[in-house]
Amino acid sequence: MKTRIMKTNFKFLAIVLSLGLFLQSCSSDDDNAVTSAPEVSGFEYGAGSDHSTDQVAYKGSNIHLEAEIYAEATVSSITVSIHAHDLELADGEVDWDFEQVFTDSKYLAINPTFHEHIDVPTDIPAGEYHVELLITDEIGNSTEVEGYIQILDLITLSDISIDETVVRGEDFHTEFMINAFNGIHSITVDAHAHGLTLADGEVEWDYEEEFLEGYHEETEVEFHEHIDVPLTAPAGEYHIIFTVEDEDGNTKEYETHIDVTA
């Protein structure tokens, strides 16, 4: 009788030990499960106004960023960083070193789609900026993707060709390309001199004219005009300012000088 009880107890103990080992093995397998870092596909960015993917944006506008994220574990944060290296600052410009951590509920998920628009300041230098997207999951795995974007002025002037001298009574040639993201409202030319002595028959020449026809509302156009200099204008150096204003009131100036000769 005693032997039968001992055998029964031994069998019960063996079952308990086996069950304990099985549960410990399962727990160990769960603890050691390998979870891959998040993966990113379709990372795109560009001008936010039309969800462009051309990797160009404009000061005073915004950058559209989008990416598909595959994550085995729930995403815990998405960080966007934008910065430049060694861009020269013009008067009134400041460095732009942007970083923002996104923890919105729509991103704290498995396989979220990231989509944001980042405002671009107006007072930063134009040039190439480094864009980084860092995804971190709740286990601590992280993945970073990166690229570069050109940030441009809302209004740019290029291929500038302006006469350096003109004989009074004739005209001088002006020509340059204009790219205006918001469209051109007007182009103004201002020519004036300071401290020139008037001879007999001469009249001070202070010229200003607004050009609209052929330019208004255009986003890319060549400014090509010939400006008459009166025969009565005193000879000397004149200061010329070209001002391009876009449809949102932003302006771009270009200044130069021209010698008026007798």
JSON list of N, CA, C and O in Angstrom, two decimals, residues 217-251:
[
{"chain": "A", "resi": 217, "resn": "GLU", "atom": "N", "xyz": [1.61, 87.45, -63.33]},
{"chain": "A", "resi": 217, "resn": "GLU", "atom": "CA", "xyz": [1.12, 86.09, -63.02]},
{"chain": "A", "resi": 217, "resn": "GLU", "atom": "C", "xyz": [1.99, 84.98, -63.62]},
{"chain": "A", "resi": 217, "resn": "GLU", "atom": "O", "xyz": [1.70, 83.81, -63.42]},
{"chain": "A", "resi": 218, "resn": "GLU", "atom": "N", "xyz": [3.05, 85.34, -64.32]},
{"chain": "A", "resi": 218, "resn": "GLU", "atom": "CA", "xyz": [3.96, 84.30, -64.83]},
{"chain": "A", "resi": 218, "resn": "GLU", "atom": "C", "xyz": [4.83, 83.78, -63.68]},
{"chain": "A", "resi": 218, "resn": "GLU", "atom": "O", "xyz": [5.20, 84.52, -62.77]},
{"chain": "A", "resi": 219, "resn": "THR", "atom": "N", "xyz": [5.16, 82.49, -63.73]},
{"chain": "A", "resi": 219, "resn": "THR", "atom": "CA", "xyz": [6.05, 81.91, -62.72]},
{"chain": "A", "resi": 219, "resn": "THR", "atom": "C", "xyz": [7.48, 81.77, -63.22]},
{"chain": "A", "resi": 219, "resn": "THR", "atom": "O", "xyz": [8.41, 81.68, -62.43]},
{"chain": "A", "resi": 220, "resn": "GLU", "atom": "N", "xyz": [7.64, 81.73, -64.53]},
{"chain": "A", "resi": 220, "resn": "GLU", "atom": "CA", "xyz": [8.98, 81.65, -65.13]},
{"chain": "A", "resi": 220, "resn": "GLU", "atom": "C", "xyz": [8.95, 82.44, -66.43]},
{"chain": "A", "resi": 220, "resn": "GLU", "atom": "O", "xyz": [8.21, 82.11, -67.35]},
{"chain": "A", "resi": 221, "resn": "VAL", "atom": "N", "xyz": [9.78, 83.49, -66.49]},
{"chain": "A", "resi": 221, "resn": "VAL", "atom": "CA", "xyz": [9.73, 84.35, -67.65]},
{"chain": "A", "resi": 221, "resn": "VAL", "atom": "C", "xyz": [11.04, 85.11, -67.79]},
{"chain": "A", "resi": 221, "resn": "VAL", "atom": "O", "xyz": [11.78, 85.30, -66.81]},
{"chain": "A", "resi": 222, "resn": "GLU", "atom": "N", "xyz": [11.34, 85.54, -69.01]},
{"chain": "A", "resi": 222, "resn": "GLU", "atom": "CA", "xyz": [12.52, 86.36, -69.26]},
{"chain": "A", "resi": 222, "resn": "GLU", "atom": "C", "xyz": [12.11, 87.83, -69.29]},
{"chain": "A", "resi": 222, "resn": "GLU", "atom": "O", "xyz": [11.21, 88.20, -70.06]},
{"chain": "A", "resi": 223, "resn": "PHE", "atom": "N", "xyz": [12.74, 88.62, -68.42]},
{"chain": "A", "resi": 223, "resn": "PHE", "atom": "CA", "xyz": [12.52, 90.07, -68.47]},
{"chain": "A", "resi": 223, "resn": "PHE", "atom": "C", "xyz": [13.49, 90.65, -69.50]},
{"chain": "A", "resi": 223, "resn": "PHE", "atom": "O", "xyz": [14.71, 90.51, -69.36]},
{"chain": "A", "resi": 224, "resn": "HIS", "atom": "N", "xyz": [12.95, 91.27, -70.54]},
{"chain": "A", "resi": 224, "resn": "HIS", "atom": "CA", "xyz": [13.78, 91.80, -71.62]},
{"chain": "A", "resi": 224, "resn": "HIS", "atom": "C", "xyz": [13.19, 93.15, -72.04]},
{"chain": "A", "resi": 224, "resn": "HIS", "atom": "O", "xyz": [12.12, 93.20, -72.64]},
{"chain": "A", "resi": 225, "resn": "GLU", "atom": "N", "xyz": [13.90, 94.23, -71.69]},
{"chain": "A", "resi": 225, "resn": "GLU", "atom": "CA", "xyz": [13.41, 95.57, -71.99]},
{"chain": "A", "resi": 225, "resn": "GLU", "atom": "C", "xyz": [14.57, 96.46, -72.41]},
{"chain": "A", "resi": 225, "resn": "GLU", "atom": "O", "xyz": [15.74, 96.21, -72.07]},
{"chain": "A", "resi": 226, "resn": "HIS", "atom": "N", "xyz": [14.23, 97.52, -73.15]},
{"chain": "A", "resi": 226, "resn": "HIS", "atom": "CA", "xyz": [15.18, 98.57, -73.51]},
{"chain": "A", "resi": 226, "resn": "HIS", "atom": "C", "xyz": [14.65, 99.89, -72.93]},
{"chain": "A", "resi": 226, "resn": "HIS", "atom": "O", "xyz": [13.52, 100.29, -73.23]},
{"chain": "A", "resi": 227, "resn": "ILE", "atom": "N", "xyz": [15.45, 100.53, -72.11]},
{"chain": "A", "resi": 227, "resn": "ILE", "atom": "CA", "xyz": [15.01, 101.71, -71.37]},
{"chain": "A", "resi": 227, "resn": "ILE", "atom": "C", "xyz": [15.67, 102.95, -71.96]},
{"chain": "A", "resi": 227, "resn": "ILE", "atom": "O", "xyz": [16.91, 103.04, -72.03]},
{"chain": "A", "resi": 228, "resn": "ASP", "atom": "N", "xyz": [14.84, 103.88, -72.36]},
{"chain": "A", "resi": 228, "resn": "ASP", "atom": "CA", "xyz": [15.33, 105.11, -72.98]},
{"chain": "A", "resi": 228, "resn": "ASP", "atom": "C", "xyz": [15.93, 106.05, -71.95]},
{"chain": "A", "resi": 228, "resn": "ASP", "atom": "O", "xyz": [15.37, 106.22, -70.85]},
{"chain": "A", "resi": 229, "resn": "VAL", "atom": "N", "xyz": [17.06, 106.66, -72.31]},
{"chain": "A", "resi": 229, "resn": "VAL", "atom": "CA", "xyz": [17.69, 107.67, -71.47]},
{"chain": "A", "resi": 229, "resn": "VAL", "atom": "C", "xyz": [17.51, 109.02, -72.18]},
{"chain": "A", "resi": 229, "resn": "VAL", "atom": "O", "xyz": [17.91, 109.18, -73.34]},
{"chain": "A", "resi": 230, "resn": "PRO", "atom": "N", "xyz": [16.90, 109.99, -71.51]},
{"chain": "A", "resi": 230, "resn": "PRO", "atom": "CA", "xyz": [16.66, 111.28, -72.16]},
{"chain": "A", "resi": 230, "resn": "PRO", "atom": "C", "xyz": [17.95, 111.95, -72.63]},
{"chain": "A", "resi": 230, "resn": "PRO", "atom": "O", "xyz": [19.00, 111.80, -71.99]},
{"chain": "A", "resi": 231, "resn": "LEU", "atom": "N", "xyz": [17.85, 112.69, -73.71]},
{"chain": "A", "resi": 231, "resn": "LEU", "atom": "CA", "xyz": [18.99, 113.43, -74.24]},
{"chain": "A", "resi": 231, "resn": "LEU", "atom": "C", "xyz": [19.44, 114.51, -73.26]},
{"chain": "A", "resi": 231, "resn": "LEU", "atom": "O", "xyz": [20.61, 114.91, -73.26]},
{"chain": "A", "resi": 232, "resn": "THR", "atom": "N", "xyz": [18.52, 114.92, -72.39]},
{"chain": "A", "resi": 232, "resn": "THR", "atom": "CA", "xyz": [18.82, 116.01, -71.45]},
{"chain": "A", "resi": 232, "resn": "THR", "atom": "C", "xyz": [19.37, 115.50, -70.12]},
{"chain": "A", "resi": 232, "resn": "THR", "atom": "O", "xyz": [19.65, 116.31, -69.22]},
{"chain": "A", "resi": 233, "resn": "ALA", "atom": "N", "xyz": [19.50, 114.18, -69.95]},
{"chain": "A", "resi": 233, "resn": "ALA", "atom": "CA", "xyz": [20.01, 113.64, -68.68]},
{"chain": "A", "resi": 233, "resn": "ALA", "atom": "C", "xyz": [21.47, 114.00, -68.49]},
{"chain": "A", "resi": 233, "resn": "ALA", "atom": "O", "xyz": [22.27, 113.89, -69.44]},
{"chain": "A", "resi": 234, "resn": "PRO", "atom": "N", "xyz": [21.86, 114.45, -67.31]},
{"chain": "A", "resi": 234, "resn": "PRO", "atom": "CA", "xyz": [23.27, 114.75, -67.08]},
{"chain": "A", "resi": 234, "resn": "PRO", "atom": "C", "xyz": [24.12, 113.47, -67.13]},
{"chain": "A", "resi": 234, "resn": "PRO", "atom": "O", "xyz": [23.66, 112.40, -66.71]},
{"chain": "A", "resi": 235, "resn": "ALA", "atom": "N", "xyz": [25.32, 113.57, -67.65]},
{"chain": "A", "resi": 235, "resn": "ALA", "atom": "CA", "xyz": [26.22, 112.42, -67.70]},
{"chain": "A", "resi": 235, "resn": "ALA", "atom": "C", "xyz": [26.69, 112.08, -66.29]},
{"chain": "A", "resi": 235, "resn": "ALA", "atom": "O", "xyz": [26.81, 112.94, -65.43]},
{"chain": "A", "resi": 236, "resn": "GLY", "atom": "N", "xyz": [26.95, 110.79, -66.06]},
{"chain": "A", "resi": 236, "resn": "GLY", "atom": "CA", "xyz": [27.45, 110.36, -64.76]},
{"chain": "A", "resi": 236, "resn": "GLY", "atom": "C", "xyz": [26.98, 108.96, -64.42]},
{"chain": "A", "resi": 236, "resn": "GLY", "atom": "O", "xyz": [26.40, 108.25, -65.25]},
{"chain": "A", "resi": 237, "resn": "GLU", "atom": "N", "xyz": [27.24, 108.56, -63.20]},
{"chain": "A", "resi": 237, "resn": "GLU", "atom": "CA", "xyz": [26.88, 107.21, -62.75]},
{"chain": "A", "resi": 237, "resn": "GLU", "atom": "C", "xyz": [25.47, 107.21, -62.17]},
{"chain": "A", "resi": 237, "resn": "GLU", "atom": "O", "xyz": [25.13, 108.05, -61.32]},
{"chain": "A", "resi": 238, "resn": "TYR", "atom": "N", "xyz": [24.66, 106.23, -62.59]},
{"chain": "A", "resi": 238, "resn": "TYR", "atom": "CA", "xyz": [23.29, 106.08, -62.11]},
{"chain": "A", "resi": 238, "resn": "TYR", "atom": "C", "xyz": [23.13, 104.74, -61.39]},
{"chain": "A", "resi": 238, "resn": "TYR", "atom": "O", "xyz": [23.67, 103.72, -61.82]},
{"chain": "A", "resi": 239, "resn": "HIS", "atom": "N", "xyz": [22.37, 104.81, -60.32]},
{"chain": "A", "resi": 239, "resn": "HIS", "atom": "CA", "xyz": [22.05, 103.62, -59.52]},
{"chain": "A", "resi": 239, "resn": "HIS", "atom": "C", "xyz": [20.74, 103.05, -60.04]},
{"chain": "A", "resi": 239, "resn": "HIS", "atom": "O", "xyz": [19.75, 103.77, -60.16]},
{"chain": "A", "resi": 240, "resn": "ILE", "atom": "N", "xyz": [20.72, 101.76, -60.35]},
{"chain": "A", "resi": 240, "resn": "ILE", "atom": "CA", "xyz": [19.52, 101.12, -60.89]},
{"chain": "A", "resi": 240, "resn": "ILE", "atom": "C", "xyz": [19.08, 99.98, -59.96]},
{"chain": "A", "resi": 240, "resn": "ILE", "atom": "O", "xyz": [19.90, 99.14, -59.55]},
{"chain": "A", "resi": 241, "resn": "ILE", "atom": "N", "xyz": [17.80, 99.97, -59.63]},
{"chain": "A", "resi": 241, "resn": "ILE", "atom": "CA", "xyz": [17.24, 98.92, -58.77]},
{"chain": "A", "resi": 241, "resn": "ILE", "atom": "C", "xyz": [16.09, 98.24, -59.53]},
{"chain": "A", "resi": 241, "resn": "ILE", "atom": "O", "xyz": [15.14, 98.89, -59.97]},
{"chain": "A", "resi": 242, "resn": "PHE", "atom": "N", "xyz": [16.20, 96.93, -59.69]},
{"chain": "A", "resi": 242, "resn": "PHE", "atom": "CA", "xyz": [15.13, 96.12, -60.26]},
{"chain": "A", "resi": 242, "resn": "PHE", "atom": "C", "xyz": [14.43, 95.41, -59.09]},
{"chain": "A", "resi": 242, "resn": "PHE", "atom": "O", "xyz": [15.07, 94.72, -58.30]},
{"chain": "A", "resi": 243, "resn": "THR", "atom": "N", "xyz": [13.12, 95.59, -58.99]},
{"chain": "A", "resi": 243, "resn": "THR", "atom": "CA", "xyz": [12.35, 94.98, -57.91]},
{"chain": "A", "resi": 243, "resn": "THR", "atom": "C", "xyz": [11.26, 94.09, -58.51]},
{"chain": "A", "resi": 243, "resn": "THR", "atom": "O", "xyz": [10.39, 94.58, -59.25]},
{"chain": "A", "resi": 244, "resn": "VAL", "atom": "N", "xyz": [11.32, 92.80, -58.17]},
{"chain": "A", "resi": 244, "resn": "VAL", "atom": "CA", "xyz": [10.28, 91.86, -58.60]},
{"chain": "A", "resi": 244, "resn": "VAL", "atom": "C", "xyz": [9.41, 91.55, -57.39]},
{"chain": "A", "resi": 244, "resn": "VAL", "atom": "O", "xyz": [9.92, 91.12, -56.34]},
{"chain": "A", "resi": 245, "resn": "GLU", "atom": "N", "xyz": [8.11, 91.76, -57.53]},
{"chain": "A", "resi": 245, "resn": "GLU", "atom": "CA", "xyz": [7.17, 91.45, -56.45]},
{"chain": "A", "resi": 245, "resn": "GLU", "atom": "C", "xyz": [6.26, 90.31, -56.89]},
{"chain": "A", "resi": 245, "resn": "GLU", "atom": "O", "xyz": [5.77, 90.31, -58.03]},
{"chain": "A", "resi": 246, "resn": "ASP", "atom": "N", "xyz": [6.08, 89.33, -56.00]},
{"chain": "A", "resi": 246, "resn": "ASP", "atom": "CA", "xyz": [5.21, 88.21, -56.37]},
{"chain": "A", "resi": 246, "resn": "ASP", "atom": "C", "xyz": [3.78, 88.47, -55.90]},
{"chain": "A", "resi": 246, "resn": "ASP", "atom": "O", "xyz": [3.47, 89.50, -55.28]},
{"chain": "A", "resi": 247, "resn": "GLU", "atom": "N", "xyz": [2.89, 87.52, -56.19]},
{"chain": "A", "resi": 247, "resn": "GLU", "atom": "CA", "xyz": [1.47, 87.71, -55.89]},
{"chain": "A", "resi": 247, "resn": "GLU", "atom": "C", "xyz": [1.16, 87.68, -54.39]},
{"chain": "A", "resi": 247, "resn": "GLU", "atom": "O", "xyz": [0.06, 88.06, -53.98]},
{"chain": "A", "resi": 248, "resn": "ASP", "atom": "N", "xyz": [2.13, 87.25, -53.58]},
{"chain": "A", "resi": 248, "resn": "ASP", "atom": "CA", "xyz": [1.93, 87.23, -52.13]},
{"chain": "A", "resi": 248, "resn": "ASP", "atom": "C", "xyz": [2.62, 88.41, -51.45]},
{"chain": "A", "resi": 248, "resn": "ASP", "atom": "O", "xyz": [2.65, 88.50, -50.22]},
{"chain": "A", "resi": 249, "resn": "GLY", "atom": "N", "xyz": [3.20, 89.33, -52.24]},
{"chain": "A", "resi": 249, "resn": "GLY", "atom": "CA", "xyz": [3.83, 90.51, -51.67]},
{"chain": "A", "resi": 249, "resn": "GLY", "atom": "C", "xyz": [5.30, 90.35, -51.35]},
{"chain": "A", "resi": 249, "resn": "GLY", "atom": "O", "xyz": [5.93, 91.29, -50.86]},
{"chain": "A", "resi": 250, "resn": "ASN", "atom": "N", "xyz": [5.88, 89.18, -51.62]},
{"chain": "A", "resi": 250, "resn": "ASN", "atom": "CA", "xyz": [7.32, 89.00, -51.41]},
{"chain": "A", "resi": 250, "resn": "ASN", "atom": "C", "xyz": [8.07, 89.72, -52.52]},
{"chain": "A", "resi": 250, "resn": "ASN", "atom": "O", "xyz": [7.60, 89.80, -53.67]},
{"chain": "A", "resi": 251, "resn": "THR", "atom": "N", "xyz": [9.24, 90.24, -52.21]},
{"chain": "A", "resi": 251, "resn": "THR", "atom": "CA", "xyz": [10.02, 90.99, -53.20]},
{"chain": "A", "resi": 251, "resn": "THR", "atom": "C", "xyz": [11.46, 90.49, -53.29]},
{"chain": "A", "resi": 251, "resn": "THR", "atom": "O", "xyz": [12.00, 89.93, -52.33]}
]
